[in-house]
Amino acid sequence: MLRTVQAIVDPDGSVRLLEKVKLDRSSRALVTIFDRDEILDSLSSSSLSEKALGEDWNRPEEDEAWKPYQRNAQ
């Protein structure tokens, strides 16, 4: 099972999870370090446009328009 939790990595390399995690046993983890402001700006823009795009794309006309480009088009 994969699970993602937010954490802060201190300058000395210490990792502090921002939520409690309960595990049955010790587990391996990957830590991705990113520039906070850059990634949050990017995520914010994505989530703001998601609703508008979803409304536009989730229409029968869109499904029909994309039919020729689908692998199993009939």
Coordinates of C-alpha atoms in Angstrom, one line a residue:
M1 CA 0.0 0.0 0.0
L2 CA 1.3 3.5 -0.9
R3 CA 0.5 6.4 1.3
T4 CA 1.5 10.0 1.0
V5 CA 1.9 12.3 4.0
Q6 CA 3.3 15.8 4.2
A7 CA 6.5 16.4 6.1
I8 CA 9.1 19.1 6.8
V9 CA 12.7 18.3 6.3
D10 CA 14.9 20.4 8.5
P11 CA 18.3 21.8 7.4
D12 CA 20.0 19.0 9.3
G13 CA 18.1 16.4 7.4
S14 CA 15.6 15.5 10.2
V15 CA 12.2 14.6 8.8
R16 CA 9.1 15.7 10.7
L17 CA 5.7 14.2 9.6
L18 CA 2.8 16.7 9.7
E19 CA 0.3 14.1 10.7
K20 CA 0.4 11.0 12.9
V21 CA 1.1 7.7 11.1
K22 CA 0.4 4.3 12.6
L23 CA 2.2 1.4 11.1
D24 CA 2.2 -2.4 11.9
R25 CA 5.9 -2.5 11.4
S26 CA 8.9 -0.5 10.2
S27 CA 8.5 0.6 6.6
R28 CA 10.7 2.1 3.9
A29 CA 9.8 5.5 2.6
L30 CA 10.9 7.9 -0.2
V31 CA 11.2 11.6 0.6
T32 CA 10.8 14.2 -2.2
I33 CA 12.2 17.6 -1.4
F34 CA 10.9 20.6 -3.3
D35 CA 10.8 24.3 -3.3
R36 CA 7.6 24.9 -1.3
D37 CA 6.5 28.1 -2.9
E38 CA 7.0 26.8 -6.5
I39 CA 5.1 23.6 -6.0
L40 CA 2.3 25.1 -3.9
D41 CA 1.7 27.8 -6.6
S42 CA 1.6 25.0 -9.3
L43 CA -0.8 22.9 -7.3
S44 CA -3.0 25.9 -6.5
S45 CA -3.3 26.7 -10.2
S46 CA -4.1 23.1 -11.1
S47 CA -6.9 22.8 -8.6
L48 CA -8.4 26.1 -9.5
S49 CA -8.7 25.1 -13.1
E50 CA -9.8 21.5 -12.4
K51 CA -13.5 22.3 -11.8
A52 CA -13.9 24.5 -14.9
L53 CA -12.1 22.1 -17.2
G54 CA -14.1 19.2 -15.8
E55 CA -17.3 20.9 -16.6
D56 CA -16.1 21.6 -20.1
W57 CA -14.6 18.2 -20.8
N58 CA -17.3 16.0 -19.2
R59 CA -20.0 16.6 -21.8
P60 CA -21.4 14.2 -24.4
E61 CA -20.2 16.5 -27.2
E62 CA -16.6 16.2 -26.0
D63 CA -16.9 12.4 -25.9
E64 CA -18.2 12.4 -29.5
A65 CA -15.4 14.7 -30.7
W66 CA -12.7 12.5 -29.3
K67 CA -14.1 9.2 -30.5
P68 CA -11.9 9.1 -33.7
Y69 CA -8.8 9.4 -31.6
Q70 CA -9.5 6.6 -29.2
R71 CA -7.9 3.2 -29.7
N72 CA -11.1 1.2 -29.7
A73 CA -13.1 3.7 -31.7
Q74 CA -15.9 2.2 -33.6

